[in-house]
Protein backbone atom coordinates (compact mmCIF):
# COMPACT_ATOMS: atom_id res chain seq x y z
CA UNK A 1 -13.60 -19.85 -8.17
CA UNK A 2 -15.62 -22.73 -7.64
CA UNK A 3 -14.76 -26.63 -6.36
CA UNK A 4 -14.56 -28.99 -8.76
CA UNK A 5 -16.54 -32.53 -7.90
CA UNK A 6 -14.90 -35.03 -8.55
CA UNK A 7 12.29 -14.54 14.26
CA UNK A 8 10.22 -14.01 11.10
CA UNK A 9 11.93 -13.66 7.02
CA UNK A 10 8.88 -12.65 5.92
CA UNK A 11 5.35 -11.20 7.91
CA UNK A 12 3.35 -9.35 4.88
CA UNK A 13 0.84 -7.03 6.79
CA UNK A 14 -1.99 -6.30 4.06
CA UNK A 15 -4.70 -3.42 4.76
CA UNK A 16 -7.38 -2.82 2.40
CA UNK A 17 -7.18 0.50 0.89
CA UNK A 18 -9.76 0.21 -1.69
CA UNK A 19 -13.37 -0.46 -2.08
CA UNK A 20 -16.30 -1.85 -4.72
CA UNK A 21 -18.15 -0.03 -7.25
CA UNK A 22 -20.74 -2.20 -8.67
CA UNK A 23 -18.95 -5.67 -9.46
CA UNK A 24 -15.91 -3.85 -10.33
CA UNK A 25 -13.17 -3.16 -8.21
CA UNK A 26 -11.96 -0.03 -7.74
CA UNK A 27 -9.65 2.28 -5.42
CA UNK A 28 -10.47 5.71 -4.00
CA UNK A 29 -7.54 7.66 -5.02
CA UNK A 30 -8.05 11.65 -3.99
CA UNK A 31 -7.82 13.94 -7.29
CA UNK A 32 -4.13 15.34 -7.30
CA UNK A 33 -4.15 19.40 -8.13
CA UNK A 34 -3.92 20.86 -12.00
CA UNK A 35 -2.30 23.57 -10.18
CA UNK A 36 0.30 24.85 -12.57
CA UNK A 37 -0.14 22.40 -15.29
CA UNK A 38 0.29 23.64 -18.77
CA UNK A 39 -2.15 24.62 -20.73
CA UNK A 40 -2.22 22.44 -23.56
CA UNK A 41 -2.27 24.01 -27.40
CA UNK A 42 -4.97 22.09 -28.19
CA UNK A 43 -7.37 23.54 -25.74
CA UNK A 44 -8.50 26.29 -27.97
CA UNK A 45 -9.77 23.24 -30.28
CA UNK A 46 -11.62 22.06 -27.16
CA UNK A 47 -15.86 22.03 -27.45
CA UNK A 48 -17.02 22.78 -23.91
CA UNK A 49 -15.88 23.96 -20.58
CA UNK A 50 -12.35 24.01 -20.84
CA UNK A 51 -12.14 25.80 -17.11
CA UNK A 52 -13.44 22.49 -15.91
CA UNK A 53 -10.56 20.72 -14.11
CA UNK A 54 -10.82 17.28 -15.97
CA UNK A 55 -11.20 18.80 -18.94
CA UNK A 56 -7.48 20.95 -18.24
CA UNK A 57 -6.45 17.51 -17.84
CA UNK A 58 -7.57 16.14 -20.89
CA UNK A 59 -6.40 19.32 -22.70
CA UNK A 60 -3.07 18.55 -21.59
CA UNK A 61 -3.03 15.33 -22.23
CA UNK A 62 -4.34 16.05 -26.04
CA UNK A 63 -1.41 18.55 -26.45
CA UNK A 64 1.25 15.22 -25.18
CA UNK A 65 -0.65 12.74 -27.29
CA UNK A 66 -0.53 14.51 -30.82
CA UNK A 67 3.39 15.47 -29.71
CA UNK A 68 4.02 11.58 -29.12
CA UNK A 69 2.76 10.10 -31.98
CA UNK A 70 4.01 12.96 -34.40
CA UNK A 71 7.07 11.81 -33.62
CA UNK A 72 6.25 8.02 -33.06
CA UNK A 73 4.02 6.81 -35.74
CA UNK A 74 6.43 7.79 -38.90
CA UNK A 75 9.12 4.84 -37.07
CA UNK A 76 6.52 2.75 -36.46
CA UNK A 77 4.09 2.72 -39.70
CA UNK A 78 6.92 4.36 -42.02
CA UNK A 79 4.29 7.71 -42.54
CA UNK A 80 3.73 11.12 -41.64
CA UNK A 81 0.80 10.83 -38.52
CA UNK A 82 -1.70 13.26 -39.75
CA UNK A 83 -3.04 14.87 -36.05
CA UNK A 84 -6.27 14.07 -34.92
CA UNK A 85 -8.37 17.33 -36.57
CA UNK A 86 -12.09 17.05 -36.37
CA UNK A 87 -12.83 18.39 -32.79
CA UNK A 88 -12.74 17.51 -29.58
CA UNK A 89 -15.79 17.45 -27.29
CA UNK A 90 -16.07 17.90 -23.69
CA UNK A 91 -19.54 16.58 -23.42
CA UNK A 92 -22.03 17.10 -20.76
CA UNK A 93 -24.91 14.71 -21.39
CA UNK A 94 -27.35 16.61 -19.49
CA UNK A 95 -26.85 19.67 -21.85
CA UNK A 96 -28.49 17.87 -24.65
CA UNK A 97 -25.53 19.00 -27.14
CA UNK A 98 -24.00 16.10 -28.79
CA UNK A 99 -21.00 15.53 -30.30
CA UNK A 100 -20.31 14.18 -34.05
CA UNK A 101 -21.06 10.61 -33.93
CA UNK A 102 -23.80 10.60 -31.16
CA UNK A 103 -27.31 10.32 -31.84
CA UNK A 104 -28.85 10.43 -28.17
CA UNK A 105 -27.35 11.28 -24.79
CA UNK A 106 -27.20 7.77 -23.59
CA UNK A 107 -24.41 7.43 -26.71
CA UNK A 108 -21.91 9.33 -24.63
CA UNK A 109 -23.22 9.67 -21.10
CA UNK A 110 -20.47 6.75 -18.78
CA UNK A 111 -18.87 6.82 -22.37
CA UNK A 112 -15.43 8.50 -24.19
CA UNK A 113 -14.82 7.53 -27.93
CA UNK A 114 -13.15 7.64 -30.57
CA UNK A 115 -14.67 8.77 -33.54
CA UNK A 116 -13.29 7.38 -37.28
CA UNK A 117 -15.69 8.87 -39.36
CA UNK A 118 -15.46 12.61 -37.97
CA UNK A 119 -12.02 12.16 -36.59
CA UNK A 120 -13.03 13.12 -33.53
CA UNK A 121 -12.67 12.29 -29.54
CA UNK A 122 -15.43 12.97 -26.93
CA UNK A 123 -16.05 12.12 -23.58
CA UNK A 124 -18.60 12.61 -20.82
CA UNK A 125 -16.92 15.59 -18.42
CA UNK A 126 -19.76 15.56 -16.85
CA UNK A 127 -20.20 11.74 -15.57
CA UNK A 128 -17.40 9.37 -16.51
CA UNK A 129 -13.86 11.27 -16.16
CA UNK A 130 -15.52 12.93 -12.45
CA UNK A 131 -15.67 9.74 -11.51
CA UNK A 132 -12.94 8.37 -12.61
CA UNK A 133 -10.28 10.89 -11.30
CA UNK A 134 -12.57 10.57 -7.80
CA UNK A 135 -11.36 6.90 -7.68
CA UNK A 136 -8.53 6.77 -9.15
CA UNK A 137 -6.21 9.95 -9.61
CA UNK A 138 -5.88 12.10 -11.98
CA UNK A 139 -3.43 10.01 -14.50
CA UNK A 140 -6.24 7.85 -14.98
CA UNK A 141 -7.51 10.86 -17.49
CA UNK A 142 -4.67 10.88 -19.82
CA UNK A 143 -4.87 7.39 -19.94
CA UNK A 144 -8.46 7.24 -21.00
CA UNK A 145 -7.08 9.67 -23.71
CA UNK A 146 -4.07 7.64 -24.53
CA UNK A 147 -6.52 4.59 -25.20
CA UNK A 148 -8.60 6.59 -27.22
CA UNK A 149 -5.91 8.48 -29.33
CA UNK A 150 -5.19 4.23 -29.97
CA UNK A 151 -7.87 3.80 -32.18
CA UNK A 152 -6.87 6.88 -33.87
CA UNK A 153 -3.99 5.55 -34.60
CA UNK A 154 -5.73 2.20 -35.75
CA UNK A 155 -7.71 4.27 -38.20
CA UNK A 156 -4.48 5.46 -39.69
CA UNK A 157 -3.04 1.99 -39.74
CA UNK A 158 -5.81 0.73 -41.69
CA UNK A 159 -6.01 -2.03 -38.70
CA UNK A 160 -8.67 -4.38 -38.85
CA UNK A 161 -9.53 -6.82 -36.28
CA UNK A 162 -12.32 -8.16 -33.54
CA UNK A 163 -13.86 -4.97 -31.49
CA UNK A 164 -12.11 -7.30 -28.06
CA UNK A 165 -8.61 -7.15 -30.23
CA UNK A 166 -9.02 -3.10 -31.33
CA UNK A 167 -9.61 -2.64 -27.52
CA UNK A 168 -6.26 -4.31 -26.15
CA UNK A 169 -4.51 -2.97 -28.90
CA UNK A 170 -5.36 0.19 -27.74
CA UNK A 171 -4.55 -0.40 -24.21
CA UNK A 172 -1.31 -1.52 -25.45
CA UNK A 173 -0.65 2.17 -27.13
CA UNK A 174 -1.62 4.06 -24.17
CA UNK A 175 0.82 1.70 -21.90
CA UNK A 176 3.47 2.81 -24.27
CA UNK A 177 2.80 6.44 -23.87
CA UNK A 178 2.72 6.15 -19.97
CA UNK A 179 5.93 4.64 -20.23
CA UNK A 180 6.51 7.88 -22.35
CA UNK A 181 4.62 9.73 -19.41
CA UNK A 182 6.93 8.34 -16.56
CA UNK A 183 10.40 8.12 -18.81
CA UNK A 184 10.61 11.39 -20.96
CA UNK A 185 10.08 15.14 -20.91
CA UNK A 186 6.15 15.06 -20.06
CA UNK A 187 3.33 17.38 -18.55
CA UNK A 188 2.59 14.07 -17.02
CA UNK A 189 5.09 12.55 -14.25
CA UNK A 190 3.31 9.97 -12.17
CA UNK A 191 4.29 8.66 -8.98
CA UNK A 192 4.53 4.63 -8.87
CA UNK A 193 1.38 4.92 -6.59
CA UNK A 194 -0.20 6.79 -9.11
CA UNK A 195 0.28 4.78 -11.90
CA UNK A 196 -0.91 1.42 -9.93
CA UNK A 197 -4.35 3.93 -9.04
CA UNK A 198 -4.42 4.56 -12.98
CA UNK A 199 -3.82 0.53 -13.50
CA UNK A 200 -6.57 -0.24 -11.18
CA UNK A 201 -9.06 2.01 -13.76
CA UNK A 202 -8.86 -0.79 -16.36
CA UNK A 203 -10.94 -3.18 -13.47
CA UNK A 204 -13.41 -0.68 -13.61
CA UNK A 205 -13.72 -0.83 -17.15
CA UNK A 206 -13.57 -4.06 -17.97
CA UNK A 207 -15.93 -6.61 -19.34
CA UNK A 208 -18.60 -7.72 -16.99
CA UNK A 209 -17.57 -11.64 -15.89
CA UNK A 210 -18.77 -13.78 -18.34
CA UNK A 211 -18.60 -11.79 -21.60
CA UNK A 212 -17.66 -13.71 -24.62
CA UNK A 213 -14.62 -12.51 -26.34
CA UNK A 214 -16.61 -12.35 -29.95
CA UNK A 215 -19.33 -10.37 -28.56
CA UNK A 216 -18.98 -7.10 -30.80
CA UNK A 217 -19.12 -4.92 -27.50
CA UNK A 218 -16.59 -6.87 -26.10
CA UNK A 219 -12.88 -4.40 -24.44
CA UNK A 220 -11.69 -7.44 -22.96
CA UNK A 221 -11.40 -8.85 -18.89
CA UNK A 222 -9.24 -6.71 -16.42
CA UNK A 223 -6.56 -9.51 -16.77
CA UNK A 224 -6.63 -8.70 -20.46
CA UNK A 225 -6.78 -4.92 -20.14
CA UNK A 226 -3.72 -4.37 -18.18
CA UNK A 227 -1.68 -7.02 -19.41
CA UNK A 228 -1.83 -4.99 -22.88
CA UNK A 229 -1.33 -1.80 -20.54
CA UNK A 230 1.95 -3.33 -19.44
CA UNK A 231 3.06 -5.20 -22.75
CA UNK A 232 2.95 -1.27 -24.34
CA UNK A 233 4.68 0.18 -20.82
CA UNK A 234 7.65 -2.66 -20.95
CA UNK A 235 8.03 -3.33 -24.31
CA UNK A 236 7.46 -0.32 -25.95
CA UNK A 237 4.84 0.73 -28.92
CA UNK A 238 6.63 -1.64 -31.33
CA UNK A 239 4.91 -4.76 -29.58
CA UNK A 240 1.80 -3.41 -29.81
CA UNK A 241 1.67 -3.11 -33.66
CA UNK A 242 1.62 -6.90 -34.26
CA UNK A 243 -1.75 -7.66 -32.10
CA UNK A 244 -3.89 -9.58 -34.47
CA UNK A 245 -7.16 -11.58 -33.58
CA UNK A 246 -6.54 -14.53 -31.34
CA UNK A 247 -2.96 -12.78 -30.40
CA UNK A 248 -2.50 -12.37 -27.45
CA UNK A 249 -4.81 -14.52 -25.93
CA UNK A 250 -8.07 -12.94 -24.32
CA UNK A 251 -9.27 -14.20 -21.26
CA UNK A 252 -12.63 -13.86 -21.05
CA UNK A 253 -13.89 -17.36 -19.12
CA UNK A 254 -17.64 -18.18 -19.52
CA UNK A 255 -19.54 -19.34 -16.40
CA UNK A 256 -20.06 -23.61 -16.01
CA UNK A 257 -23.73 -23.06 -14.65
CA UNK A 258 -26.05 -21.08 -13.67
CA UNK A 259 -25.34 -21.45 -10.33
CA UNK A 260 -22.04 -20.46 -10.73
CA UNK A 261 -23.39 -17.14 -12.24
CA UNK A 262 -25.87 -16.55 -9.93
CA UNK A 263 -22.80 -16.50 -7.15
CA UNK A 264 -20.67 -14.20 -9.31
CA UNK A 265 -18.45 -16.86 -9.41
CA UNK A 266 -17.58 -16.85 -5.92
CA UNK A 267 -17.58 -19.70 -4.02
CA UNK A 268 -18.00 -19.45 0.41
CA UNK A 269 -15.32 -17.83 2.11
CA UNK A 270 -15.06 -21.15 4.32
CA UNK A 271 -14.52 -23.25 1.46
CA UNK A 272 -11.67 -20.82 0.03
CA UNK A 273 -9.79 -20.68 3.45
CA UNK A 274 -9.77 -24.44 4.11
CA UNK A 275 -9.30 -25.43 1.06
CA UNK A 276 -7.23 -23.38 -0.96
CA UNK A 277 -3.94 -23.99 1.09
CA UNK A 278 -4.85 -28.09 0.82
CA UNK A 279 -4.82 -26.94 -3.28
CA UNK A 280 -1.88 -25.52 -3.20
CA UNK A 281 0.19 -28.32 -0.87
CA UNK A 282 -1.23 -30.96 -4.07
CA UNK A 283 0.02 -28.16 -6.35
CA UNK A 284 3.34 -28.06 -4.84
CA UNK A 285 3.59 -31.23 -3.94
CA UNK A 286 3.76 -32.00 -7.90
CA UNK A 287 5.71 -28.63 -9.02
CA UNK A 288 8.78 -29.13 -6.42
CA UNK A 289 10.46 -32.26 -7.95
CA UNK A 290 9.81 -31.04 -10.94
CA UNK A 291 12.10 -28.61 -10.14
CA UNK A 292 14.59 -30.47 -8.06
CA UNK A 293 14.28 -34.07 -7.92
CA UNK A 294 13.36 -34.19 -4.30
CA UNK A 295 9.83 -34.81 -2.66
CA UNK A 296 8.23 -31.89 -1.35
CA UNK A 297 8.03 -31.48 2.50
CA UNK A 298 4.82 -30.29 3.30
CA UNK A 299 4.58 -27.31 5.73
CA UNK A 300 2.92 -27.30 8.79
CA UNK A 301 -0.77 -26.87 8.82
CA UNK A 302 -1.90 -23.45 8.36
CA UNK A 303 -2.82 -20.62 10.75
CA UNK A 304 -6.20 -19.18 9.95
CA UNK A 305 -6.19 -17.59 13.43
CA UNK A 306 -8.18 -14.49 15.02
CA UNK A 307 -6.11 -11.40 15.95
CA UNK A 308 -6.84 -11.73 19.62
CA UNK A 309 -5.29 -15.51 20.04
CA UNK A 310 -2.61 -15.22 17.21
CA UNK A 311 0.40 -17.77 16.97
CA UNK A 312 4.01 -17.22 17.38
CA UNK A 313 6.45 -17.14 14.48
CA UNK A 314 10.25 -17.41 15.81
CA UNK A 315 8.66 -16.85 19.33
CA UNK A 316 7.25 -13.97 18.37
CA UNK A 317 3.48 -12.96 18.27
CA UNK A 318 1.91 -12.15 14.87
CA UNK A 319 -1.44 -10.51 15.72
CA UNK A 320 -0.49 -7.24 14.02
CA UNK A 321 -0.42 -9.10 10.79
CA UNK A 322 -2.95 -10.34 8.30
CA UNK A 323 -1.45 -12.49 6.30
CA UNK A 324 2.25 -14.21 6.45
CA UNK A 325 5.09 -16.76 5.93
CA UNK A 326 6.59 -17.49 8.70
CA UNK A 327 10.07 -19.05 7.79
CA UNK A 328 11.28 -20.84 11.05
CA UNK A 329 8.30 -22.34 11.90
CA UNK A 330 7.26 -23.19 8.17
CA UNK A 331 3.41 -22.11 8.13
CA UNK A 332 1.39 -19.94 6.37
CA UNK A 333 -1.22 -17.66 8.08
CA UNK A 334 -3.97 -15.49 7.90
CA UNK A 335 -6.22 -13.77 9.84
CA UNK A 336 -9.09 -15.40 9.21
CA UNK A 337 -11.90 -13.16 11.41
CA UNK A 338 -11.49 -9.69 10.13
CA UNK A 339 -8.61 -9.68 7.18
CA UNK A 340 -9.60 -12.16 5.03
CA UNK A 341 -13.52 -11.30 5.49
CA UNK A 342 -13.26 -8.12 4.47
CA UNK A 343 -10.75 -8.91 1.36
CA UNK A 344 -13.42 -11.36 0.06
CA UNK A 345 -16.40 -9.07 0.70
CA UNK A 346 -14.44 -6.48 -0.88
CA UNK A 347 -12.48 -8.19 -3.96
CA UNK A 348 -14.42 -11.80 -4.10
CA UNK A 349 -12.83 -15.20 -3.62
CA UNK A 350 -10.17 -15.48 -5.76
CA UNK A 351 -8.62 -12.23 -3.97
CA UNK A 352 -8.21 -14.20 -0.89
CA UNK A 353 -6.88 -17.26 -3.40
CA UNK A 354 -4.38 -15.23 -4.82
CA UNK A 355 -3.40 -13.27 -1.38
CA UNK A 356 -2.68 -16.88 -0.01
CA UNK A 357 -0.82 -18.64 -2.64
CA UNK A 358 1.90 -15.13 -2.55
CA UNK A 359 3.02 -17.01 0.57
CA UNK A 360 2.94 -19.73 -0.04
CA UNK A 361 4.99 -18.61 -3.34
CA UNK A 362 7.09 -17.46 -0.46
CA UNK A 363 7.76 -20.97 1.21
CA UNK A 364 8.79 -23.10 -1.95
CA UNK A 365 11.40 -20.37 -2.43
CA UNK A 366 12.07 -20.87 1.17
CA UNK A 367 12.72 -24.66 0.21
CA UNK A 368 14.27 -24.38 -2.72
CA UNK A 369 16.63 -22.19 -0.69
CA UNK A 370 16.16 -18.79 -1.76
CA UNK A 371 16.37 -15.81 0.91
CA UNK A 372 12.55 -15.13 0.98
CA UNK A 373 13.66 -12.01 2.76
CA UNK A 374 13.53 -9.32 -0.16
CA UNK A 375 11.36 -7.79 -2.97
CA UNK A 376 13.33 -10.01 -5.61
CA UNK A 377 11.64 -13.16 -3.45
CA UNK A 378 8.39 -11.72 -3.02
CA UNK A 379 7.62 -10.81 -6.61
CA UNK A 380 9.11 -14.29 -7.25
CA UNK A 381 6.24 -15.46 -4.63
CA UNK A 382 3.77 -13.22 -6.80
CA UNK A 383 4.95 -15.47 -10.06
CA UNK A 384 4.56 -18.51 -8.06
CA UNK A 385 0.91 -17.92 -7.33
CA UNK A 386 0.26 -17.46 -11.01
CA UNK A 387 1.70 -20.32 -12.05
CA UNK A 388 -0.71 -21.78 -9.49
CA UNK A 389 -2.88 -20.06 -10.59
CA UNK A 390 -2.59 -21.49 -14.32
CA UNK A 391 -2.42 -25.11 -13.30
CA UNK A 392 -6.50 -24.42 -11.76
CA UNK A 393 -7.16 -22.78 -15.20
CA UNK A 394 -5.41 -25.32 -16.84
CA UNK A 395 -7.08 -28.07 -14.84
CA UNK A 396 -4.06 -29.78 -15.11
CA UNK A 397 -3.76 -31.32 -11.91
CA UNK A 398 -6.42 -34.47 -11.41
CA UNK A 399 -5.61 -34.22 -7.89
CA UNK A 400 -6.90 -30.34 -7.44
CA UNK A 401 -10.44 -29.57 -6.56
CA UNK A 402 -10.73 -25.86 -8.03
CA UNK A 403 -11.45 -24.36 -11.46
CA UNK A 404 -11.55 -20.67 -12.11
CA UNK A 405 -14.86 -18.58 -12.93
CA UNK A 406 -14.79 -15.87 -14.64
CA UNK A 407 -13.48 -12.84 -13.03
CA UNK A 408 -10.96 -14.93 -10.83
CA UNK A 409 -7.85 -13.53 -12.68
CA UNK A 410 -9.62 -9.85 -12.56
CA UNK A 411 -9.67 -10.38 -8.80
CA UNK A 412 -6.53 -11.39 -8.11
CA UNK A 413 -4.84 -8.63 -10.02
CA UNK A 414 -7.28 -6.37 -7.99
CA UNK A 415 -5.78 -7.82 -4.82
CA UNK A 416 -2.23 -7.05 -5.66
CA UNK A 417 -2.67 -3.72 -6.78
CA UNK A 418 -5.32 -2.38 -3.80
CA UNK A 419 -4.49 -4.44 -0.98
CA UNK A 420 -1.59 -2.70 0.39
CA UNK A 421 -0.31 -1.72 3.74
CA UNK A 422 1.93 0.99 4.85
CA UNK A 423 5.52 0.29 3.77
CA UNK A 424 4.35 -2.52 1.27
CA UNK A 425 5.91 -0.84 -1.78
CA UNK A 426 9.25 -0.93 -0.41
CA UNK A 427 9.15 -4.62 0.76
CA UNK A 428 6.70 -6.12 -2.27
CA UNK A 429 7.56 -3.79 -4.90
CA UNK A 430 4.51 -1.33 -6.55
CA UNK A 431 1.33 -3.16 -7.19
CA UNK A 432 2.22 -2.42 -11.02
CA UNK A 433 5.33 -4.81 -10.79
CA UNK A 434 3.46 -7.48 -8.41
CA UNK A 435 0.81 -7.76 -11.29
CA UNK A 436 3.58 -8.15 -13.71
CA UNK A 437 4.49 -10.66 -11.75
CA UNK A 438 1.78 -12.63 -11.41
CA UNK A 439 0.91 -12.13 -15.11
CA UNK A 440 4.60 -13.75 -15.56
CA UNK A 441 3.54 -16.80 -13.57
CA UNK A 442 -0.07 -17.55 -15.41
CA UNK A 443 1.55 -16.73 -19.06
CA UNK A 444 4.50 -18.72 -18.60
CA UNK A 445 4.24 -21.24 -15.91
CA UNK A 446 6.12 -21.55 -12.42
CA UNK A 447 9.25 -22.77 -13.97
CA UNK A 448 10.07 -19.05 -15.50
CA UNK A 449 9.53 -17.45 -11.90
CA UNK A 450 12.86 -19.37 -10.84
């Protein structure tokens, strides 16, 4: 994010639970056990170390895949779906034994593909899915599958398109089969908490900030990722068939300098916490009559406090909370010496952005009289901030002193999803639906939050 020149309804405690890797997020999820899991048919096909535990996984999740679209793709395409048939190819890169459709170890080492030529999926068990199920669960694994069995399907489908299109597209197939996963008889059944860990994979594998959607190497931004991930989970297979280049919209923002890139996009944490909340008074200071005729009351200054001289809310202390609307007194705060430190050192600026303009999401429902007291209100609140966030994108406020860099949107999605306290899934809703959310609000403005 970077400055342009020119007593209490609602107390959201908010504890980091996840940590950096590289300049993607990520979240530390502890492997869940195989323990039991059936083997899938498709093992015996299997090229490597099938004992290996991510590679039962992916067996599994092989055996699920061809079972999903043998009965999905005749419906959808109006054809028999031939299985995948050329191999599959638990690769250790170290070994030296490649896979069809590798030429050198550095082809699949960090990598899993799909191959059109050979009909054939591989993928680095020795690297890549390790690490992957050490951050982020084990579902993350037959999601990586679902993604690739995607462009399998694309190579039945004759589908032609950008590399950055071909990649959502395939996102948007593997959402659909999680949906599958969660919904239907499965070897898979993940947990809510699960699936957001899974989710949180698609930050680690997006784009670096500042890719250009045309570049031929190009799988799209995190904010791109999993809002195909979702379109497939909530709207089924049938809405991914119709992706076609410039549909949906990628995100992928360059950076205005060099500056800008040299910072990552991130501007000082002072200049975030002082001025984000004056943004988003001018932003809702325009929005609210919009909406309801009236002039917008401004709340009362904000409460960037530290823990050991908090304020009241209702006559009641807050120091046990990092972040907050407090509803009598009309403020927002935030705990300004360890919380929001650590969110920004851990998820960049436009984390602690985001985090902020949830609440104060929270207080224009407040004052347009909606109980702010529920999960209804606070994924309402999550909307909010993305239609916040789309008037900075949209720059169309001459009154606002922010613009978004690239990764902003990839940060604040990592904030929802990661950022989590104890409890916050009952009160917010998962980090899945919170992202939804917020997608909502960016896609289709504050107005459809209401």
């Amino acid at each position: 994010m970077r400055r342009r020149t020119s007593v209490l309804a609602v107390l959201v405690p908010v504890l980091v639970v996840a940590g950096c890797g590289g300049s993607s997020e990520s979240g530390e999820a502890a492997p869940s056990s195989v323990a039991g899991m059936q083997k899938a048919t498709s093992g015996s096909d299997m090229v490597g170390d099938a004992s290996e535990p991510v590679n039962q996984i992916v067996a599994a999740a092989i055996d699920d895949l061809q079972s999903y679209w043998a009965q999905t793709y005749p419906t959808l395409y109006g054809s028999e779906y031939q299985p995948v048939s050329g191999g599959f190819y638990a690769v250790e890169p170290s070994s030296g034994e490649l896979p069809p459709c590798a030429s050198t170890p550095e082809d699949i080492a960090g990598n899993a593909f799909y191959c059109p030529g050979e009909d054939v999926v591989a993928w680095d068990s020795e690297g890549l899915l390790p690490d992957l199920r050490e951050r982020f669960g084990d579902f993350v694994i037959p999601v990586v599958m679902a993604h690739e069995w995607g462009h399998a399907i694309q190579a039945r489908a004759q589908f032609e398109g950008m590399t950055v299109t071909r990649e959502i597209q395939a996102d948007c197939f593997a959402g659909a089969w999680a949906s599958h996963a969660v919904d239907e008889a499965s070897q898979f059944d993940p947990t809510p908490a699960e699936l957001d860990s899974a989710l949180a994979g698609f930050l680690y594998l997006r784009d670096e900030p500042g890719s250009a959607a045309d570049d031929p190497s190009a799988h799209g931004s995190g904010f791109d990722r999993v809002g195909s991930f979702q379109t497939g989970f909530q709207e089924g297979v049938e809405s991914c068939k119709g992706y076609e280049d410039g549909s949906p919209q990628v995100f992928e923002l360059p950076f205005s300098s060099a500056a800008d890139a040299s910072r990552g996009g991130d501007a000082p944490l002072e200049q975030i916490v002082e001025g984000v909340p004056k943004d988003l008074e001018d932003y809702w200071s325009a929005l609210y009559p919009e909406l309801t005729g009236e002039p917008w009351t401004p709340l009362k200054p904000f409460a960037a406090f530290d823990p050991a001289d908090a304020p009241d809310c209702g006559g009641s202390s807050v120091a046990e909370y990092s972040l907050f609307y407090c509803v009598p007194d009309d403020y927002v705060g935030f705990d300004a010496v360890n919380a929001m430190p650590q969110f920004y050192a851990q998820g960049g600026d436009f984390a602690v952005a985001a985090l902020i303009a949830t609440q104060y999401g929270l207080a224009g429902l407040s004052h347009l009289g909606i109980n702010a007291d529920d999960q209804d209100a606070s994924l309402q609140g999550d909307c909010m901030a993305g239609g916040w966030t789309a008037s900075v994108l949209l720059q169309n406020r001459p009154t606002s002193g922010y613009t978004l860099s690239p990764g902003d949107l990839d940060e604040a999605i990592a904030a929802l999803l990661l950022f989590r306290g104890g409890g916050d899934e009952e009160r917010q809703g998962s980090g899945f639906v919170r992202v939804e959310a917020f997608r909502h609000g960016v896609m289709d403005g504050a107005e459809a939050c209401i």
